[in-house]
Amino acid sequence: MAASMTQSAVPDSADSTAMVARLSHVSFSYDGGRTWALDNLSMEVHAGEHLCILGANGSGKSTLGSILSGATAPDRGQVELMGRAVCSDTPDQGRQVDAEAYRQVRRSIGMVFQNPEDQIVTTVVQDDVAFGPENLGLPRQRMLSCVPAALKQVDLQTRMNDDPTRMSGGQQQRLALAGSLAMNPSMMVLDEPGAMLDAAGRQEIQSILCRLTAQGTAVVHITHLLEQARQADRVLVLDHGHILAFGRPDEILNRQDLPALVDDISLARRSQPDRNSLTQSRASKTDAKTTVDNHTISMVKFSDVSYRFPDAGRKTLNQVNLELASGQTLAIIGRNGSGKSTLARLICALAVPDSGSIQVAGLPLAGPDRPKAKHQRRQNLRLLRQRVGYVMQYPEHQLFADTVAQDIAYGPRNLGYEPQQVQQRVDETMKLLGIADLADRSPFDLSGGQRRLVAIAGVVACSPQLLVLDEVTASLDPQARARIMTLLRVLHQRGVTIVMSTHADREALNLADQTLLLEHGETLAYGSTADVVERYHQLLATDGTVKEATGKETPRKEAGRTQTDNKPVSLLARLDPRAKLVTFLLAMFTAFAISTPTQLVLALVVTVGLFAAARAPLRSMMNSVKGFLVLMLLLALFNLLVTQTGRRLAVWGPFVLTTGGIWVAVLYACRFMLIIFLGALLVETTTPTQMADACESLLSPLSRLGIHTNEIALVLSLALRFIPTLRREIQAIAEAQAARGGSIESGSLSQRLHAATAITVPVFAGALRHADNLSRALDARCYEGSRQQRTHYRLLQLGRMDILFIALMSLYLLALLLHPLF
Amino acid sequence: MSMPNSHSHTTANKDTRFNDVHSTGAGGSGRWSTKRIAVYALFVALAMVLSFFSFPIFPAAPWLKYDPSGIVVLVCGFAFGPAAAAIISVLGFVPHLFTNPFGALISMIVALALSVPAALVYRRIHSRKGAVIGIVSGAILGVIAAILCNVVITPFYAHMSMAKVVAMIVPTLLPFNLMKFAIHGVVTFLIYKPISRLINK
């Protein structure tokens, strides 16, 4: 075989045992050879080393990571992973990919990606970690020990039963690491694992990586953050597909001749003790005011504003006060989940506070001055959309039009400008951001940094007096960050008021006249930037030690209910999900057969019994079915009035109340209630993973007909897991487009359709983006569907309790259905 | 409208749409690629989420609600063929089984009637015209299915005879469903071009 020939031809093959990866003359092109993302590149990864790959966006570092992890094969060159030639390239035979070898070596390689959320496959932490081992076909006994062990390595051992979709980004990323570690890899490839995390989250990942290398796992860490490269054994600097430098960090990172690094190094230097530059910049701003004096107009004013998410336990914002003068810049800092985004949404009237008053751009949005009349409120909102621009977090997710210019024009057009004026604004904004050359390109063909700029242009083109930006530089490389900072400086000079939330980005803070520090929704500090930033660093430092001591963290803000680990598992939750699924569904469908009082009583008794067995939290369940109860009441009323059998009780005009009407109303309402409560109970006591496992098992006979039951069950389980993600994203996109004046509820038909498109296209684009990430995550965990012998972490076994349960439920169903016969 | 090439489900290399030259070949044949699973999963999730965004569009019948999930099944059928449309149509309404079991079944049947014929037509006639014919024929079958199902199901919820429900067809059921499928069709037609470009990237 060509592959083994090449391998034996390598002179130092003894060395290759100590190598986990070796690339020789590797080239990779995304466009069929017109341009090369990697060009004739050779490198190797030693067993157990910590290698850091540095490079700007577009340098080819992710492509390199993908080849090293065995996820993709190059166009040219040889790839050797775990000592096996997986891709060979000889002059006479050309490039040859050994699929079987790839399959084998990938089992020893872990991969973690940038987006933490897209790597989660289920809704229970331990099931998620078990997914990889299941795919490897590990015996269940081994999994029972390796899953907790992997969670312990990332300090999540106390969260085994939690729902990962409700965890913070940092915790999710640690979970992704655990999912990889449970597969016991010889090499881990991490592609910018900290890019979407705050400083604390990045630090946690970094310390886990250091521990890993101490255990002998090779770590390839791809990043654009220099600080993370210092702890590596070796550093590889990539630029336009070429290796610029490769060696020990102390040799590389102090070199001044590396263009890819210069920007970042200067940044890294600046992030050293920086009190001076901050105080200087503030001093130059002639006594910047933290309070607004009487002569200036305040652009934003919050008085005692509190906000609580529906169903959330604690307030997201509590008694926040702030006042920002026209033309000033406010920075809001704080960790993930501190309430920064909510504050930004309140300013833009995308949410209404529970208490307190808000005035923005001269318009009362909340409080006693808020107009009572609906049309006046709507008028205010329209004025607000003209005056206030909102750049959401990851604003590139809202792009939708065919061309960049059309997308930027969306806001100005909604504001009702003439076509000529719209064109003028679009041109000016593109020039201001230096993206005029992109005007006719599709926004979806651009790089991440470019798309961010286009999305910002779409907001700036509306010429807002106040610009609100939520983490606008998040996960951008230094070059793109610098351009956004320049833009903000220009807008500031033009007199635009700016509110920006940030994880304490130094560059951004240099622009701020005042800074507000939020922690758990409360103002921890508010005033001059230098002081507030110092307070923030104190907070991070003390919190770091507290966290280590208790192992606890602030939950993500979406977490409506906090889960407790020591929650006793109810009888119903312990039952085999298949038994529950089938019997509950039958009980729900047969509820429509209930037509006599005896049947109704029987059904109610069984349902109450089931609730008792579930020890279900009635209050939270009532909350989740609230909407249906309203519908049920309406239906009951309808039935009450249309049924005119039995004795007449009362007559109001055309409406007649009869005994028959009352009975029908009660009966139909009860049927409806039974169904809803049974369904809610089933969902409450069964995790989506169990549900998917049950479906797979119940559908498995169909696999003989050639139906991919295993895959369909996985599709279902993944879909359930992505519901909260997509729901959040749809809301964010709809809000961002609303802030640009797009509304489905009002306007002409064509305007409404346009608004619908502006929401739908980005929503689909987002779904496809998640799908892309998810498929790579499934590959990284070696999922091969029905082709492999998967094992199961959760054993589905009908026990004595299950049989008893099925018997009892069958009895009930029989009684219900046979009752009319007697 | 530039439409992508038809996706054949019959050949051994069934996952061409989900593969490329840089494949390591580890995907293998005779099963779904992870890419296909991920795309289906996200489309199912999208259909699920959108199916909960329901609101009345026909003032005369406020209990009949519009939800945009039909757009997802149509787009999916155009992009990935009738089999994919069928899978999304069924799985997309699974969560409703636990709140409104018969309603969920109806939704599945109506989504199937809409998306599968539309996908079949579009696979045959792969052009802008084909898309229109597909949407219209799917919509006609969808309307018929919706009305038939409603006639059968309404007596379960309201104390009405089937004859009474039949009497409701012309004044409420028909106009509501026509409106519903018109919105589905127009929006799908508008957004399919940009989305197909993203899918084929």
JSON list of C-alpha atoms in Angstrom, two decimals, chain A residues 28-29 70-73 75 95 97 99 102-103 106 444-445 588-589 592 635 638-639 643 664 668 671-672 675-676 679 682 708 711 718-719 723 726 730 757 760-761 763-765 767-768 771-772 775 779 783-784 787, chain B residues 14 21-28 30-32 34-35 37-46 48-50 53 72 75 91 97-99 101-102 105 155-160 186-187 190-191 194-195 198-199 201:
[
{"chain": "A", "resi": 28, "resn": "PHE", "atom": "CA", "xyz": [-5.42, 23.20, 1.52]},
{"chain": "A", "resi": 29, "resn": "SER", "atom": "CA", "xyz": [-7.76, 25.25, -0.64]},
{"chain": "A", "resi": 70, "resn": "GLY", "atom": "CA", "xyz": [-8.53, 14.28, 11.40]},
{"chain": "A", "resi": 71, "resn": "ALA", "atom": "CA", "xyz": [-11.78, 16.05, 10.55]},
{"chain": "A", "resi": 72, "resn": "THR", "atom": "CA", "xyz": [-10.66, 17.10, 7.08]},
{"chain": "A", "resi": 73, "resn": "ALA", "atom": "CA", "xyz": [-8.08, 15.92, 4.59]},
{"chain": "A", "resi": 75, "resn": "ASP", "atom": "CA", "xyz": [-5.69, 18.80, -1.05]},
{"chain": "A", "resi": 95, "resn": "ARG", "atom": "CA", "xyz": [-3.35, 12.06, -2.96]},
{"chain": "A", "resi": 97, "resn": "VAL", "atom": "CA", "xyz": [-7.12, 9.15, 1.76]},
{"chain": "A", "resi": 99, "resn": "ALA", "atom": "CA", "xyz": [-10.77, 6.29, 5.32]},
{"chain": "A", "resi": 102, "resn": "TYR", "atom": "CA", "xyz": [-8.93, 8.12, 9.63]},
{"chain": "A", "resi": 103, "resn": "ARG", "atom": "CA", "xyz": [-11.78, 6.43, 11.44]},
{"chain": "A", "resi": 106, "resn": "ARG", "atom": "CA", "xyz": [-10.00, 9.93, 15.24]},
{"chain": "A", "resi": 444, "resn": "PHE", "atom": "CA", "xyz": [-22.88, 35.73, 3.87]},
{"chain": "A", "resi": 445, "resn": "ASP", "atom": "CA", "xyz": [-19.67, 35.46, 1.84]},
{"chain": "A", "resi": 588, "resn": "MET", "atom": "CA", "xyz": [-54.16, 11.14, 26.62]},
{"chain": "A", "resi": 589, "resn": "PHE", "atom": "CA", "xyz": [-55.76, 9.96, 23.38]},
{"chain": "A", "resi": 592, "resn": "PHE", "atom": "CA", "xyz": [-61.61, 11.97, 24.38]},
{"chain": "A", "resi": 635, "resn": "LEU", "atom": "CA", "xyz": [-63.79, 26.51, 25.07]},
{"chain": "A", "resi": 638, "resn": "PHE", "atom": "CA", "xyz": [-68.35, 28.17, 24.04]},
{"chain": "A", "resi": 639, "resn": "ASN", "atom": "CA", "xyz": [-69.63, 24.70, 24.87]},
{"chain": "A", "resi": 643, "resn": "THR", "atom": "CA", "xyz": [-75.30, 23.09, 23.94]},
{"chain": "A", "resi": 664, "resn": "VAL", "atom": "CA", "xyz": [-70.78, 19.39, 28.41]},
{"chain": "A", "resi": 668, "resn": "TYR", "atom": "CA", "xyz": [-64.91, 18.94, 27.75]},
{"chain": "A", "resi": 671, "resn": "ARG", "atom": "CA", "xyz": [-60.90, 16.11, 29.19]},
{"chain": "A", "resi": 672, "resn": "PHE", "atom": "CA", "xyz": [-58.76, 18.97, 28.03]},
{"chain": "A", "resi": 675, "resn": "ILE", "atom": "CA", "xyz": [-54.63, 15.70, 28.56]},
{"chain": "A", "resi": 676, "resn": "ILE", "atom": "CA", "xyz": [-52.62, 18.80, 29.34]},
{"chain": "A", "resi": 679, "resn": "GLY", "atom": "CA", "xyz": [-48.58, 15.61, 28.99]},
{"chain": "A", "resi": 682, "resn": "LEU", "atom": "CA", "xyz": [-44.71, 13.11, 31.26]},
{"chain": "A", "resi": 708, "resn": "HIS", "atom": "CA", "xyz": [-32.78, 5.00, 9.99]},
{"chain": "A", "resi": 711, "resn": "GLU", "atom": "CA", "xyz": [-30.48, 8.55, 13.39]},
{"chain": "A", "resi": 718, "resn": "LEU", "atom": "CA", "xyz": [-30.73, 17.12, 19.20]},
{"chain": "A", "resi": 719, "resn": "ALA", "atom": "CA", "xyz": [-33.75, 19.11, 18.07]},
{"chain": "A", "resi": 723, "resn": "ILE", "atom": "CA", "xyz": [-35.07, 24.60, 21.12]},
{"chain": "A", "resi": 726, "resn": "LEU", "atom": "CA", "xyz": [-33.09, 28.92, 18.65]},
{"chain": "A", "resi": 730, "resn": "ILE", "atom": "CA", "xyz": [-35.13, 34.32, 17.11]},
{"chain": "A", "resi": 757, "resn": "THR", "atom": "CA", "xyz": [-37.93, 38.22, 5.33]},
{"chain": "A", "resi": 760, "resn": "THR", "atom": "CA", "xyz": [-36.73, 34.67, 8.64]},
{"chain": "A", "resi": 761, "resn": "VAL", "atom": "CA", "xyz": [-33.55, 34.68, 6.55]},
{"chain": "A", "resi": 763, "resn": "VAL", "atom": "CA", "xyz": [-33.11, 32.72, 11.54]},
{"chain": "A", "resi": 764, "resn": "PHE", "atom": "CA", "xyz": [-32.51, 30.08, 8.87]},
{"chain": "A", "resi": 765, "resn": "ALA", "atom": "CA", "xyz": [-28.92, 31.23, 8.48]},
{"chain": "A", "resi": 767, "resn": "ALA", "atom": "CA", "xyz": [-29.97, 27.31, 12.14]},
{"chain": "A", "resi": 768, "resn": "LEU", "atom": "CA", "xyz": [-27.58, 26.33, 9.35]},
{"chain": "A", "resi": 771, "resn": "ALA", "atom": "CA", "xyz": [-25.94, 22.72, 12.14]},
{"chain": "A", "resi": 772, "resn": "ASP", "atom": "CA", "xyz": [-22.48, 23.22, 10.72]},
{"chain": "A", "resi": 775, "resn": "SER", "atom": "CA", "xyz": [-21.97, 18.27, 12.71]},
{"chain": "A", "resi": 779, "resn": "ASP", "atom": "CA", "xyz": [-17.73, 14.01, 14.20]},
{"chain": "A", "resi": 783, "resn": "TYR", "atom": "CA", "xyz": [-20.68, 9.47, 16.03]},
{"chain": "A", "resi": 784, "resn": "GLU", "atom": "CA", "xyz": [-21.17, 7.01, 13.16]},
{"chain": "A", "resi": 787, "resn": "ARG", "atom": "CA", "xyz": [-22.66, 1.65, 11.35]},
{"chain": "B", "resi": 14, "resn": "LYS", "atom": "CA", "xyz": [-26.70, 9.78, -1.13]},
{"chain": "B", "resi": 21, "resn": "VAL", "atom": "CA", "xyz": [-13.48, 17.04, -1.57]},
{"chain": "B", "resi": 22, "resn": "HIS", "atom": "CA", "xyz": [-11.87, 17.36, 1.85]},
{"chain": "B", "resi": 23, "resn": "SER", "atom": "CA", "xyz": [-13.87, 14.52, 3.32]},
{"chain": "B", "resi": 24, "resn": "THR", "atom": "CA", "xyz": [-11.76, 12.02, 5.20]},
{"chain": "B", "resi": 25, "resn": "GLY", "atom": "CA", "xyz": [-14.07, 9.30, 3.92]},
{"chain": "B", "resi": 26, "resn": "ALA", "atom": "CA", "xyz": [-14.73, 8.33, 7.51]},
{"chain": "B", "resi": 27, "resn": "GLY", "atom": "CA", "xyz": [-18.37, 9.25, 6.91]},
{"chain": "B", "resi": 28, "resn": "GLY", "atom": "CA", "xyz": [-18.98, 5.96, 5.18]},
{"chain": "B", "resi": 30, "resn": "GLY", "atom": "CA", "xyz": [-25.34, 3.38, 4.04]},
{"chain": "B", "resi": 31, "resn": "ARG", "atom": "CA", "xyz": [-26.04, 5.83, 6.80]},
{"chain": "B", "resi": 32, "resn": "TRP", "atom": "CA", "xyz": [-26.70, 9.48, 7.31]},
{"chain": "B", "resi": 34, "resn": "THR", "atom": "CA", "xyz": [-23.36, 13.82, 10.70]},
{"chain": "B", "resi": 35, "resn": "LYS", "atom": "CA", "xyz": [-23.94, 16.87, 8.53]},
{"chain": "B", "resi": 37, "resn": "ILE", "atom": "CA", "xyz": [-28.27, 14.66, 11.00]},
{"chain": "B", "resi": 38, "resn": "ALA", "atom": "CA", "xyz": [-27.26, 18.10, 12.24]},
{"chain": "B", "resi": 39, "resn": "VAL", "atom": "CA", "xyz": [-29.16, 19.94, 9.50]},
{"chain": "B", "resi": 40, "resn": "TYR", "atom": "CA", "xyz": [-32.30, 17.87, 10.03]},
{"chain": "B", "resi": 41, "resn": "ALA", "atom": "CA", "xyz": [-32.04, 18.36, 13.79]},
{"chain": "B", "resi": 42, "resn": "LEU", "atom": "CA", "xyz": [-31.80, 22.13, 13.45]},
{"chain": "B", "resi": 43, "resn": "PHE", "atom": "CA", "xyz": [-34.68, 22.27, 10.98]},
{"chain": "B", "resi": 44, "resn": "VAL", "atom": "CA", "xyz": [-36.81, 20.13, 13.28]},
{"chain": "B", "resi": 45, "resn": "ALA", "atom": "CA", "xyz": [-35.90, 22.40, 16.19]},
{"chain": "B", "resi": 46, "resn": "LEU", "atom": "CA", "xyz": [-36.78, 25.44, 14.09]},
{"chain": "B", "resi": 48, "resn": "MET", "atom": "CA", "xyz": [-40.79, 23.15, 16.80]},
{"chain": "B", "resi": 49, "resn": "VAL", "atom": "CA", "xyz": [-39.92, 26.64, 17.98]},
{"chain": "B", "resi": 50, "resn": "LEU", "atom": "CA", "xyz": [-41.90, 28.37, 15.24]},
{"chain": "B", "resi": 53, "resn": "PHE", "atom": "CA", "xyz": [-45.21, 31.23, 17.79]},
{"chain": "B", "resi": 72, "resn": "VAL", "atom": "CA", "xyz": [-39.66, 25.48, 7.52]},
{"chain": "B", "resi": 75, "resn": "VAL", "atom": "CA", "xyz": [-37.89, 25.21, 2.62]},
{"chain": "B", "resi": 91, "resn": "LEU", "atom": "CA", "xyz": [-40.85, 15.31, 14.14]},
{"chain": "B", "resi": 97, "resn": "LEU", "atom": "CA", "xyz": [-48.29, 15.49, 21.21]},
{"chain": "B", "resi": 98, "resn": "PHE", "atom": "CA", "xyz": [-47.95, 16.16, 24.92]},
{"chain": "B", "resi": 99, "resn": "THR", "atom": "CA", "xyz": [-50.27, 19.13, 25.02]},
{"chain": "B", "resi": 101, "resn": "PRO", "atom": "CA", "xyz": [-52.35, 15.04, 20.84]},
{"chain": "B", "resi": 102, "resn": "PHE", "atom": "CA", "xyz": [-54.99, 15.21, 18.13]},
{"chain": "B", "resi": 105, "resn": "LEU", "atom": "CA", "xyz": [-51.51, 14.63, 14.49]},
{"chain": "B", "resi": 155, "resn": "PRO", "atom": "CA", "xyz": [-66.34, 17.58, 17.64]},
{"chain": "B", "resi": 156, "resn": "PHE", "atom": "CA", "xyz": [-63.68, 16.31, 20.07]},
{"chain": "B", "resi": 157, "resn": "TYR", "atom": "CA", "xyz": [-63.17, 19.81, 21.39]},
{"chain": "B", "resi": 158, "resn": "ALA", "atom": "CA", "xyz": [-66.53, 21.46, 20.99]},
{"chain": "B", "resi": 159, "resn": "HIS", "atom": "CA", "xyz": [-69.92, 19.89, 21.43]},
{"chain": "B", "resi": 160, "resn": "MET", "atom": "CA", "xyz": [-70.83, 20.15, 17.77]},
{"chain": "B", "resi": 186, "resn": "VAL", "atom": "CA", "xyz": [-45.19, 33.87, -0.37]},
{"chain": "B", "resi": 187, "resn": "VAL", "atom": "CA", "xyz": [-42.64, 33.96, 2.44]},
{"chain": "B", "resi": 190, "resn": "LEU", "atom": "CA", "xyz": [-39.15, 35.18, -1.04]},
{"chain": "B", "resi": 191, "resn": "ILE", "atom": "CA", "xyz": [-36.62, 33.58, 1.27]},
{"chain": "B", "resi": 194, "resn": "PRO", "atom": "CA", "xyz": [-30.89, 33.41, -0.21]},
{"chain": "B", "resi": 195, "resn": "ILE", "atom": "CA", "xyz": [-31.30, 30.33, 1.97]},
{"chain": "B", "resi": 198, "resn": "LEU", "atom": "CA", "xyz": [-26.36, 29.37, 2.22]},
{"chain": "B", "resi": 199, "resn": "ILE", "atom": "CA", "xyz": [-27.18, 25.68, 2.14]},
{"chain": "B", "resi": 201, "resn": "LYS", "atom": "CA", "xyz": [-22.09, 27.07, 0.36]}
]
